[in-house]
């Protein structure tokens, strides 16, 4: 048969497949989320996320060693405080759990790049991402506490801050506060396009941050909406976000692609707790092969257009890259 084009020619062996491979993943672009809990001698497994733990600062070194050994260079820190109150005051305390962790990590692991999640939900007694006015989260009051929190992270040594609250105007508020205090060079990674998602379920167990009443639909995005993602990203770009993020990842790859095509700023995607939990559970049941599913879904996020990936599988992915599996 006379066929001019035979795509299979370029699939005939691993050499040629490697040569024409369009998407390449580097460990430099992986970010590992890490939970640090107040207290001593704590290493607690998160039951819905097997293999993920909460560490107290005195135990966190074990995990940081593994992260560094794996070749992952960057972490995203989440704090779980002892004390919660209505306004989430532990979030910006100088001796807060994230602040103390930053001081420890920067001193003992100076090569590790530390990004901090900036949000109120782990610190408020009601579990919402900001200051309440009755049953709703007051946007502008929340901007003040978010800014204070971001500044306290920068002071404690954060290399980058990542607000995840979805209040309007937060990037501008945080940028102004950082700049006004001499942190002009601290970048902001904005959770610009964050959907109200059931994929965060396991995280809320991990961080003890489930809202006491209602849900987060009053501030996080409706997953029916695509144009709204562009609007959110546009606003955050104007307000000074250095990096944009789409979250969750796997069920929102169309949005990752949209943002990639419309914006020049670097783009991160967050493969969230529920994505991790589903793969773990299916693998444990013997329904899928964990490593190959992780490779395939990771590549799909980069193929959709992400430059960086925040993932609980970061260490394993770094290993798969070294082994030439992806
Ligand atoms: C804080 C925050 C959440 C996640 C990251 N930052 C939870 C939420 O919005 O309820 C989710 C991360 C994950 O599920 O892995 N607001």
mmCIF file of C-alpha atoms and ligand atoms in Angstrom:
data_model
loop_
_atom_site.group_PDB
_atom_site.id
_atom_site.type_symbol
_atom_site.label_atom_id
_atom_site.label_comp_id
_atom_site.label_asym_id
_atom_site.label_seq_id
_atom_site.Cartn_x
_atom_site.Cartn_y
_atom_site.Cartn_z
ATOM 1 C CA UNK A 1 0.000 0.000 0.000
ATOM 2 C CA UNK A 2 1.383 3.399 -0.893
ATOM 3 C CA UNK A 3 1.050 5.682 2.105
ATOM 4 C CA UNK A 4 3.076 8.880 2.287
ATOM 5 C CA UNK A 5 2.482 9.510 5.931
ATOM 6 C CA UNK A 6 3.059 6.679 8.354
ATOM 7 C CA UNK A 7 3.070 8.094 11.898
ATOM 8 C CA UNK A 8 4.209 4.693 13.175
ATOM 9 C CA UNK A 9 7.687 5.333 11.660
ATOM 10 C CA UNK A 10 8.387 7.652 14.559
ATOM 11 C CA UNK A 11 7.113 5.152 17.099
ATOM 12 C CA UNK A 12 9.189 2.194 16.080
ATOM 13 C CA UNK A 13 11.743 2.184 18.929
ATOM 14 C CA UNK A 14 12.493 3.915 22.228
ATOM 15 C CA UNK A 15 15.268 6.015 20.645
ATOM 16 C CA UNK A 16 13.072 7.667 18.094
ATOM 17 C CA UNK A 17 10.165 7.952 20.517
ATOM 18 C CA UNK A 18 12.474 9.756 22.928
ATOM 19 C CA UNK A 19 13.595 12.088 20.180
ATOM 20 C CA UNK A 20 10.141 13.192 19.105
ATOM 21 C CA UNK A 21 8.657 13.293 22.595
ATOM 22 C CA UNK A 22 6.856 16.617 22.899
ATOM 23 C CA UNK A 23 6.432 16.944 26.643
ATOM 24 C CA UNK A 24 9.359 16.637 29.015
ATOM 25 C CA UNK A 25 9.076 16.812 32.740
ATOM 26 C CA UNK A 26 11.871 18.049 34.971
ATOM 27 C CA UNK A 27 12.174 17.604 38.718
ATOM 28 C CA UNK A 28 13.047 21.320 38.889
ATOM 29 C CA UNK A 29 9.385 22.095 38.312
ATOM 30 C CA UNK A 30 7.936 19.883 41.045
ATOM 31 C CA UNK A 31 6.610 21.330 44.290
ATOM 32 C CA UNK A 32 5.860 19.113 47.269
ATOM 33 C CA UNK A 33 3.089 20.141 49.720
ATOM 34 C CA UNK A 34 4.082 19.560 53.320
ATOM 35 C CA UNK A 35 1.984 19.752 56.501
ATOM 36 C CA UNK A 36 3.642 21.028 59.645
ATOM 37 C CA UNK A 37 1.798 20.697 62.923
ATOM 38 C CA UNK A 38 2.345 22.445 66.228
ATOM 39 C CA UNK A 39 3.620 20.215 69.038
ATOM 40 C CA UNK A 40 6.534 17.853 69.600
ATOM 41 C CA UNK A 41 7.501 14.421 68.369
ATOM 42 C CA UNK A 42 4.611 14.165 65.939
ATOM 43 C CA UNK A 43 4.577 12.125 62.765
ATOM 44 C CA UNK A 44 0.971 11.302 61.978
ATOM 45 C CA UNK A 45 -0.176 9.615 58.835
ATOM 46 C CA UNK A 46 -3.140 11.273 57.138
ATOM 47 C CA UNK A 47 -5.616 8.434 56.909
ATOM 48 C CA UNK A 48 -7.171 9.457 53.588
ATOM 49 C CA UNK A 49 -3.723 10.091 52.088
ATOM 50 C CA UNK A 50 -1.571 7.041 52.778
ATOM 51 C CA UNK A 51 2.108 7.954 52.650
ATOM 52 C CA UNK A 52 1.492 11.609 53.598
ATOM 53 C CA UNK A 53 2.143 12.793 57.134
ATOM 54 C CA UNK A 54 1.851 15.740 59.451
ATOM 55 C CA UNK A 55 5.157 16.496 61.140
ATOM 56 C CA UNK A 56 6.048 18.640 64.095
ATOM 57 C CA UNK A 57 9.092 20.805 63.531
ATOM 58 C CA UNK A 58 11.397 18.547 65.567
ATOM 59 C CA UNK A 59 10.512 15.594 63.287
ATOM 60 C CA UNK A 60 10.226 17.380 59.946
ATOM 61 C CA UNK A 61 13.919 16.899 59.153
ATOM 62 C CA UNK A 62 13.295 13.213 58.330
ATOM 63 C CA UNK A 63 10.949 14.249 55.576
ATOM 64 C CA UNK A 64 13.094 17.153 54.385
ATOM 65 C CA UNK A 65 16.026 14.755 53.985
ATOM 66 C CA UNK A 66 13.895 12.499 51.795
ATOM 67 C CA UNK A 67 12.699 15.460 49.751
ATOM 68 C CA UNK A 68 16.225 16.717 49.167
ATOM 69 C CA UNK A 69 17.486 13.211 48.327
ATOM 70 C CA UNK A 70 14.718 12.769 45.786
ATOM 71 C CA UNK A 71 15.833 15.815 43.818
ATOM 72 C CA UNK A 72 12.702 17.854 44.576
ATOM 73 C CA UNK A 73 13.793 21.426 45.260
ATOM 74 C CA UNK A 74 10.695 23.177 46.407
ATOM 75 C CA UNK A 75 8.024 22.734 49.065
ATOM 76 C CA UNK A 76 4.644 24.309 49.731
ATOM 77 C CA UNK A 77 4.133 24.635 53.471
ATOM 78 C CA UNK A 78 0.808 24.296 55.268
ATOM 79 C CA UNK A 79 0.493 24.946 58.980
ATOM 80 C CA UNK A 80 -1.768 23.255 61.487
ATOM 81 C CA UNK A 81 -1.902 25.360 64.650
ATOM 82 C CA UNK A 82 -2.936 24.350 68.163
ATOM 83 C CA UNK A 83 -4.948 27.478 68.736
ATOM 84 C CA UNK A 84 -7.805 28.464 66.445
ATOM 85 C CA UNK A 85 -10.027 31.501 66.853
ATOM 86 C CA UNK A 86 -12.617 33.447 64.884
ATOM 87 C CA UNK A 87 -10.071 35.644 63.130
ATOM 88 C CA UNK A 88 -7.330 33.018 62.741
ATOM 89 C CA UNK A 89 -4.747 34.992 64.705
ATOM 90 C CA UNK A 90 -2.202 32.135 64.808
ATOM 91 C CA UNK A 91 -1.802 32.598 61.060
ATOM 92 C CA UNK A 92 0.352 35.698 61.438
ATOM 93 C CA UNK A 93 1.886 35.032 64.878
ATOM 94 C CA UNK A 94 5.631 35.523 64.905
ATOM 95 C CA UNK A 95 5.931 32.204 66.738
ATOM 96 C CA UNK A 96 3.253 30.534 64.598
ATOM 97 C CA UNK A 97 3.820 27.031 63.304
ATOM 98 C CA UNK A 98 4.665 28.028 59.728
ATOM 99 C CA UNK A 99 6.877 30.897 60.867
ATOM 100 C CA UNK A 100 8.842 28.622 63.200
ATOM 101 C CA UNK A 101 9.071 25.927 60.542
ATOM 102 C CA UNK A 102 10.444 28.453 58.057
ATOM 103 C CA UNK A 103 13.135 29.560 60.473
ATOM 104 C CA UNK A 104 14.106 25.927 61.090
ATOM 105 C CA UNK A 105 14.087 24.954 57.412
ATOM 106 C CA UNK A 106 15.932 28.011 56.175
ATOM 107 C CA UNK A 107 18.633 27.425 58.782
ATOM 108 C CA UNK A 108 19.049 23.687 58.228
ATOM 109 C CA UNK A 109 18.037 23.260 54.566
ATOM 110 C CA UNK A 110 19.072 26.543 52.957
ATOM 111 C CA UNK A 111 18.916 25.041 49.479
ATOM 112 C CA UNK A 112 15.241 24.157 49.697
ATOM 113 C CA UNK A 113 12.877 26.699 48.149
ATOM 114 C CA UNK A 114 10.015 27.426 50.558
ATOM 115 C CA UNK A 115 6.632 28.552 49.336
ATOM 116 C CA UNK A 116 3.914 29.130 51.918
ATOM 117 C CA UNK A 117 0.194 28.696 51.536
ATOM 118 C CA UNK A 118 -1.500 31.875 52.717
ATOM 119 C CA UNK A 119 -5.059 31.229 53.858
ATOM 120 C CA UNK A 120 -7.114 31.451 57.029
ATOM 121 C CA UNK A 121 -9.043 28.177 56.962
ATOM 122 C CA UNK A 122 -6.513 26.150 58.965
ATOM 123 C CA UNK A 123 -6.447 28.885 61.625
ATOM 124 C CA UNK A 124 -10.077 29.898 62.049
ATOM 125 C CA UNK A 125 -12.336 28.120 64.523
ATOM 126 C CA UNK A 126 -15.134 28.094 61.909
ATOM 127 C CA UNK A 127 -12.887 26.728 59.140
ATOM 128 C CA UNK A 128 -13.708 29.396 56.566
ATOM 129 C CA UNK A 129 -10.965 31.086 54.576
ATOM 130 C CA UNK A 130 -11.460 34.526 56.108
ATOM 131 C CA UNK A 131 -13.133 36.751 58.670
ATOM 132 C CA UNK A 132 -16.856 36.174 59.036
ATOM 133 C CA UNK A 133 -19.565 38.767 58.946
ATOM 134 C CA UNK A 134 -22.580 36.725 60.016
ATOM 135 C CA UNK A 135 -22.532 33.691 57.746
ATOM 136 C CA UNK A 136 -20.474 35.171 54.924
ATOM 137 C CA UNK A 137 -16.780 35.828 54.624
ATOM 138 C CA UNK A 138 -16.054 39.551 54.648
ATOM 139 C CA UNK A 139 -13.756 40.162 51.696
ATOM 140 C CA UNK A 140 -12.048 43.387 52.655
ATOM 141 C CA UNK A 141 -11.521 42.559 56.325
ATOM 142 C CA UNK A 142 -9.953 39.283 55.211
ATOM 143 C CA UNK A 143 -7.470 41.150 52.991
ATOM 144 C CA UNK A 144 -5.948 42.714 56.092
ATOM 145 C CA UNK A 145 -5.291 39.414 57.848
ATOM 146 C CA UNK A 146 -4.041 37.751 54.668
ATOM 147 C CA UNK A 147 -1.576 40.590 54.128
ATOM 148 C CA UNK A 148 -0.352 40.348 57.710
ATOM 149 C CA UNK A 149 0.042 36.603 57.323
ATOM 150 C CA UNK A 150 1.955 36.866 54.046
ATOM 151 C CA UNK A 151 4.255 39.489 55.568
ATOM 152 C CA UNK A 152 4.940 37.332 58.622
ATOM 153 C CA UNK A 153 5.873 34.433 56.318
ATOM 154 C CA UNK A 154 8.234 36.646 54.331
ATOM 155 C CA UNK A 155 9.826 37.900 57.549
ATOM 156 C CA UNK A 156 10.347 34.318 58.732
ATOM 157 C CA UNK A 157 12.140 33.477 55.481
ATOM 158 C CA UNK A 158 9.526 32.359 52.940
ATOM 159 C CA UNK A 159 10.927 32.472 49.414
ATOM 160 C CA UNK A 160 7.479 32.883 47.903
ATOM 161 C CA UNK A 161 3.919 33.263 49.183
ATOM 162 C CA UNK A 162 0.881 31.560 47.689
ATOM 163 C CA UNK A 163 -2.531 32.945 48.661
ATOM 164 C CA UNK A 164 -5.254 30.309 48.297
ATOM 165 C CA UNK A 165 -8.235 32.071 49.864
ATOM 166 C CA UNK A 166 -9.921 33.426 46.678
ATOM 167 C CA UNK A 167 -10.786 36.845 48.131
ATOM 168 C CA UNK A 168 -11.035 39.651 45.574
ATOM 169 C CA UNK A 169 -8.082 42.021 45.543
ATOM 170 C CA UNK A 170 -5.820 39.861 47.668
ATOM 171 C CA UNK A 171 -2.878 39.900 45.292
ATOM 172 C CA UNK A 172 -2.829 43.683 45.254
ATOM 173 C CA UNK A 173 -3.221 43.874 49.037
ATOM 174 C CA UNK A 174 -0.426 41.379 49.662
ATOM 175 C CA UNK A 175 1.862 42.964 47.046
ATOM 176 C CA UNK A 176 1.421 46.404 48.650
ATOM 177 C CA UNK A 177 2.118 45.066 52.115
ATOM 178 C CA UNK A 178 5.196 43.114 51.027
ATOM 179 C CA UNK A 179 6.561 46.071 49.058
ATOM 180 C CA UNK A 180 5.846 48.517 51.861
ATOM 181 C CA UNK A 181 7.959 46.381 54.166
ATOM 182 C CA UNK A 182 10.932 45.861 51.923
ATOM 183 C CA UNK A 183 9.949 42.503 50.423
ATOM 184 C CA UNK A 184 9.796 43.727 46.837
ATOM 185 C CA UNK A 185 11.583 40.597 45.667
ATOM 186 C CA UNK A 186 9.272 38.052 47.277
ATOM 187 C CA UNK A 187 7.186 36.565 44.451
ATOM 188 C CA UNK A 188 3.489 35.781 44.751
ATOM 189 C CA UNK A 189 2.111 32.572 43.296
ATOM 190 C CA UNK A 190 -1.593 33.155 43.059
ATOM 191 C CA UNK A 191 -4.123 30.372 43.365
ATOM 192 C CA UNK A 192 -5.753 32.460 40.644
ATOM 193 C CA UNK A 193 -8.169 29.872 39.352
ATOM 194 C CA UNK A 194 -9.315 27.797 42.261
ATOM 195 C CA UNK A 195 -12.542 25.899 41.969
ATOM 196 C CA UNK A 196 -14.861 24.931 44.808
ATOM 197 C CA UNK A 197 -14.012 21.255 44.571
ATOM 198 C CA UNK A 198 -14.809 18.017 46.328
ATOM 199 C CA UNK A 199 -11.289 16.929 45.417
ATOM 200 C CA UNK A 200 -10.073 18.867 48.489
ATOM 201 C CA UNK A 201 -11.792 16.447 50.854
ATOM 202 C CA UNK A 202 -8.706 14.580 52.099
ATOM 203 C CA UNK A 203 -6.782 17.846 52.537
ATOM 204 C CA UNK A 204 -9.425 19.146 54.885
ATOM 205 C CA UNK A 205 -8.984 16.071 57.006
ATOM 206 C CA UNK A 206 -5.221 16.574 56.869
ATOM 207 C CA UNK A 207 -5.391 20.226 57.871
ATOM 208 C CA UNK A 208 -8.500 20.069 60.040
ATOM 209 C CA UNK A 209 -9.914 22.865 57.908
ATOM 210 C CA UNK A 210 -13.386 21.729 56.857
ATOM 211 C CA UNK A 211 -15.865 24.606 57.194
ATOM 212 C CA UNK A 212 -18.068 24.268 60.276
ATOM 213 C CA UNK A 213 -21.134 25.324 58.282
ATOM 214 C CA UNK A 214 -21.903 25.849 54.613
ATOM 215 C CA UNK A 215 -19.263 25.492 51.915
ATOM 216 C CA UNK A 216 -16.702 27.572 50.041
ATOM 217 C CA UNK A 217 -18.867 28.342 47.010
ATOM 218 C CA UNK A 218 -19.193 31.972 48.093
ATOM 219 C CA UNK A 219 -15.521 32.534 47.293
ATOM 220 C CA UNK A 220 -14.120 29.618 45.298
ATOM 221 C CA UNK A 221 -15.126 29.212 41.665
ATOM 222 C CA UNK A 222 -18.041 27.300 40.206
ATOM 223 C CA UNK A 223 -16.745 24.356 38.196
ATOM 224 C CA UNK A 224 -19.290 24.974 35.457
ATOM 225 C CA UNK A 225 -17.399 28.110 34.476
ATOM 226 C CA UNK A 226 -14.596 28.519 32.012
ATOM 227 C CA UNK A 227 -14.654 32.185 30.967
ATOM 228 C CA UNK A 228 -14.618 33.169 34.605
ATOM 229 C CA UNK A 229 -11.196 31.528 34.907
ATOM 230 C CA UNK A 230 -9.821 34.001 32.363
ATOM 231 C CA UNK A 231 -11.305 36.879 34.345
ATOM 232 C CA UNK A 232 -9.771 35.671 37.583
ATOM 233 C CA UNK A 233 -6.359 35.202 35.988
ATOM 234 C CA UNK A 234 -6.553 38.617 34.332
ATOM 235 C CA UNK A 235 -7.300 40.341 37.615
ATOM 236 C CA UNK A 236 -4.448 38.590 39.396
ATOM 237 C CA UNK A 237 -2.021 39.462 36.595
ATOM 238 C CA UNK A 238 -3.015 43.122 36.848
ATOM 239 C CA UNK A 239 -2.643 43.016 40.619
ATOM 240 C CA UNK A 240 0.896 41.702 40.355
ATOM 241 C CA UNK A 241 0.801 37.918 40.582
ATOM 242 C CA UNK A 242 4.129 36.486 39.440
ATOM 243 C CA UNK A 243 2.873 32.952 38.875
ATOM 244 C CA UNK A 244 -0.677 31.803 38.159
ATOM 245 C CA UNK A 245 -2.128 28.546 39.374
ATOM 246 C CA UNK A 246 -5.036 26.357 38.349
ATOM 247 C CA UNK A 247 -6.471 24.000 40.943
ATOM 248 C CA UNK A 248 -7.424 21.121 40.955
ATOM 249 C CA UNK A 249 -5.417 19.755 38.017
ATOM 250 C CA UNK A 250 -6.734 16.565 36.455
ATOM 251 C CA UNK A 251 -10.410 17.479 36.131
ATOM 252 C CA UNK A 252 -9.474 20.995 34.929
ATOM 253 C CA UNK A 253 -6.975 20.427 32.140
ATOM 254 C CA UNK A 254 -9.075 22.472 29.716
ATOM 255 C CA UNK A 255 -8.659 25.418 32.071
ATOM 256 C CA UNK A 256 -4.905 24.835 32.299
ATOM 257 C CA UNK A 257 -4.790 25.001 28.509
ATOM 258 C CA UNK A 258 -6.965 28.149 28.397
ATOM 259 C CA UNK A 259 -4.752 29.987 30.854
ATOM 260 C CA UNK A 260 -1.583 28.816 29.080
ATOM 261 C CA UNK A 261 -2.832 30.237 25.808
ATOM 262 C CA UNK A 262 -4.018 33.561 27.170
ATOM 263 C CA UNK A 263 -1.263 34.529 29.593
ATOM 264 C CA UNK A 264 2.491 34.778 29.420
ATOM 265 C CA UNK A 265 3.141 34.367 33.130
ATOM 266 C CA UNK A 266 4.429 31.037 34.423
ATOM 267 C CA UNK A 267 1.633 28.613 35.197
ATOM 268 C CA UNK A 268 1.382 26.090 37.995
ATOM 269 C CA UNK A 269 -1.218 23.376 38.461
ATOM 270 C CA UNK A 270 -2.075 21.754 41.773
ATOM 271 C CA UNK A 271 -2.807 18.058 41.726
ATOM 272 C CA UNK A 272 -4.822 18.046 44.923
ATOM 273 C CA UNK A 273 -5.405 15.651 47.777
ATOM 274 C CA UNK A 274 -8.411 13.898 46.215
ATOM 275 C CA UNK A 275 -6.445 13.161 43.054
ATOM 276 C CA UNK A 276 -3.714 11.567 45.166
ATOM 277 C CA UNK A 277 -6.199 9.652 47.316
ATOM 278 C CA UNK A 278 -7.998 8.185 44.294
ATOM 279 C CA UNK A 279 -4.818 6.847 42.747
ATOM 280 C CA UNK A 280 -3.617 5.461 46.085
ATOM 281 C CA UNK A 281 -6.917 3.729 46.778
ATOM 282 C CA UNK A 282 -7.227 2.218 43.307
ATOM 283 C CA UNK A 283 -3.607 1.043 43.447
ATOM 284 C CA UNK A 284 -4.094 -0.472 46.894
ATOM 285 C CA UNK A 285 -7.108 -2.362 45.580
ATOM 286 C CA UNK A 286 -4.968 -3.688 42.747
ATOM 287 C CA UNK A 287 -7.100 -2.019 40.054
ATOM 288 C CA UNK A 288 -4.333 0.070 38.498
ATOM 289 C CA UNK A 289 -0.567 0.250 38.355
ATOM 290 C CA UNK A 290 0.319 3.196 40.571
ATOM 291 C CA UNK A 291 3.601 4.258 38.962
ATOM 292 C CA UNK A 292 2.326 4.216 35.383
ATOM 293 C CA UNK A 293 -0.866 6.051 36.304
ATOM 294 C CA UNK A 294 1.172 8.696 38.123
ATOM 295 C CA UNK A 295 3.483 9.133 35.108
ATOM 296 C CA UNK A 296 0.620 9.388 32.669
ATOM 297 C CA UNK A 297 -1.471 11.816 34.672
ATOM 298 C CA UNK A 298 1.570 13.959 35.496
ATOM 299 C CA UNK A 299 2.563 14.269 31.855
ATOM 300 C CA UNK A 300 -1.018 15.171 30.970
ATOM 301 C CA UNK A 301 -0.889 18.221 33.238
ATOM 302 C CA UNK A 302 2.334 19.440 31.635
ATOM 303 C CA UNK A 303 0.995 18.633 28.169
ATOM 304 C CA UNK A 304 -2.050 20.772 28.964
ATOM 305 C CA UNK A 305 0.341 23.664 29.505
ATOM 306 C CA UNK A 306 1.492 23.771 33.117
ATOM 307 C CA UNK A 307 5.090 24.826 33.763
ATOM 308 C CA UNK A 308 5.064 23.593 37.360
ATOM 309 C CA UNK A 309 3.189 20.949 39.275
ATOM 310 C CA UNK A 310 2.333 20.892 42.946
ATOM 311 C CA UNK A 311 1.848 17.256 43.853
ATOM 312 C CA UNK A 312 1.935 14.839 46.771
ATOM 313 C CA UNK A 313 3.698 12.461 44.363
ATOM 314 C CA UNK A 314 6.615 14.854 43.790
ATOM 315 C CA UNK A 315 9.277 12.575 45.297
ATOM 316 C CA UNK A 316 8.081 9.547 43.319
ATOM 317 C CA UNK A 317 7.840 11.566 40.111
ATOM 318 C CA UNK A 318 11.419 12.772 40.578
ATOM 319 C CA UNK A 319 12.425 9.129 40.888
ATOM 320 C CA UNK A 320 10.469 8.084 37.794
ATOM 321 C CA UNK A 321 12.157 10.875 35.843
ATOM 322 C CA UNK A 322 15.590 9.610 36.926
ATOM 323 C CA UNK A 323 14.598 6.083 35.912
ATOM 324 C CA UNK A 324 13.565 7.338 32.492
ATOM 325 C CA UNK A 325 9.968 6.291 33.005
ATOM 326 C CA UNK A 326 8.504 9.611 31.878
HETATM 327 C C1 LIG B 1 -6.604 26.327 51.756
HETATM 328 C C2 LIG B 1 -6.252 25.278 50.802
HETATM 329 C C3 LIG B 1 -6.949 24.129 50.433
HETATM 330 C C4 LIG B 1 -6.121 23.403 49.583
HETATM 331 C C5 LIG B 1 -4.970 24.153 49.409
HETATM 332 N N1 LIG B 1 -5.071 25.314 50.151
HETATM 333 C C6 LIG B 1 -8.262 23.597 50.890
HETATM 334 C C7 LIG B 1 -9.518 24.283 50.579
HETATM 335 O O1 LIG B 1 -9.573 25.278 49.850
HETATM 336 O O2 LIG B 1 -10.513 23.826 51.140
HETATM 337 C C8 LIG B 1 -6.421 22.075 48.985
HETATM 338 C C9 LIG B 1 -5.242 21.225 48.685
HETATM 339 C C10 LIG B 1 -5.547 19.793 48.428
HETATM 340 O O3 LIG B 1 -6.695 19.342 48.413
HETATM 341 O O4 LIG B 1 -4.573 19.067 48.233
HETATM 342 N N2 LIG B 1 -7.684 27.106 51.431
#
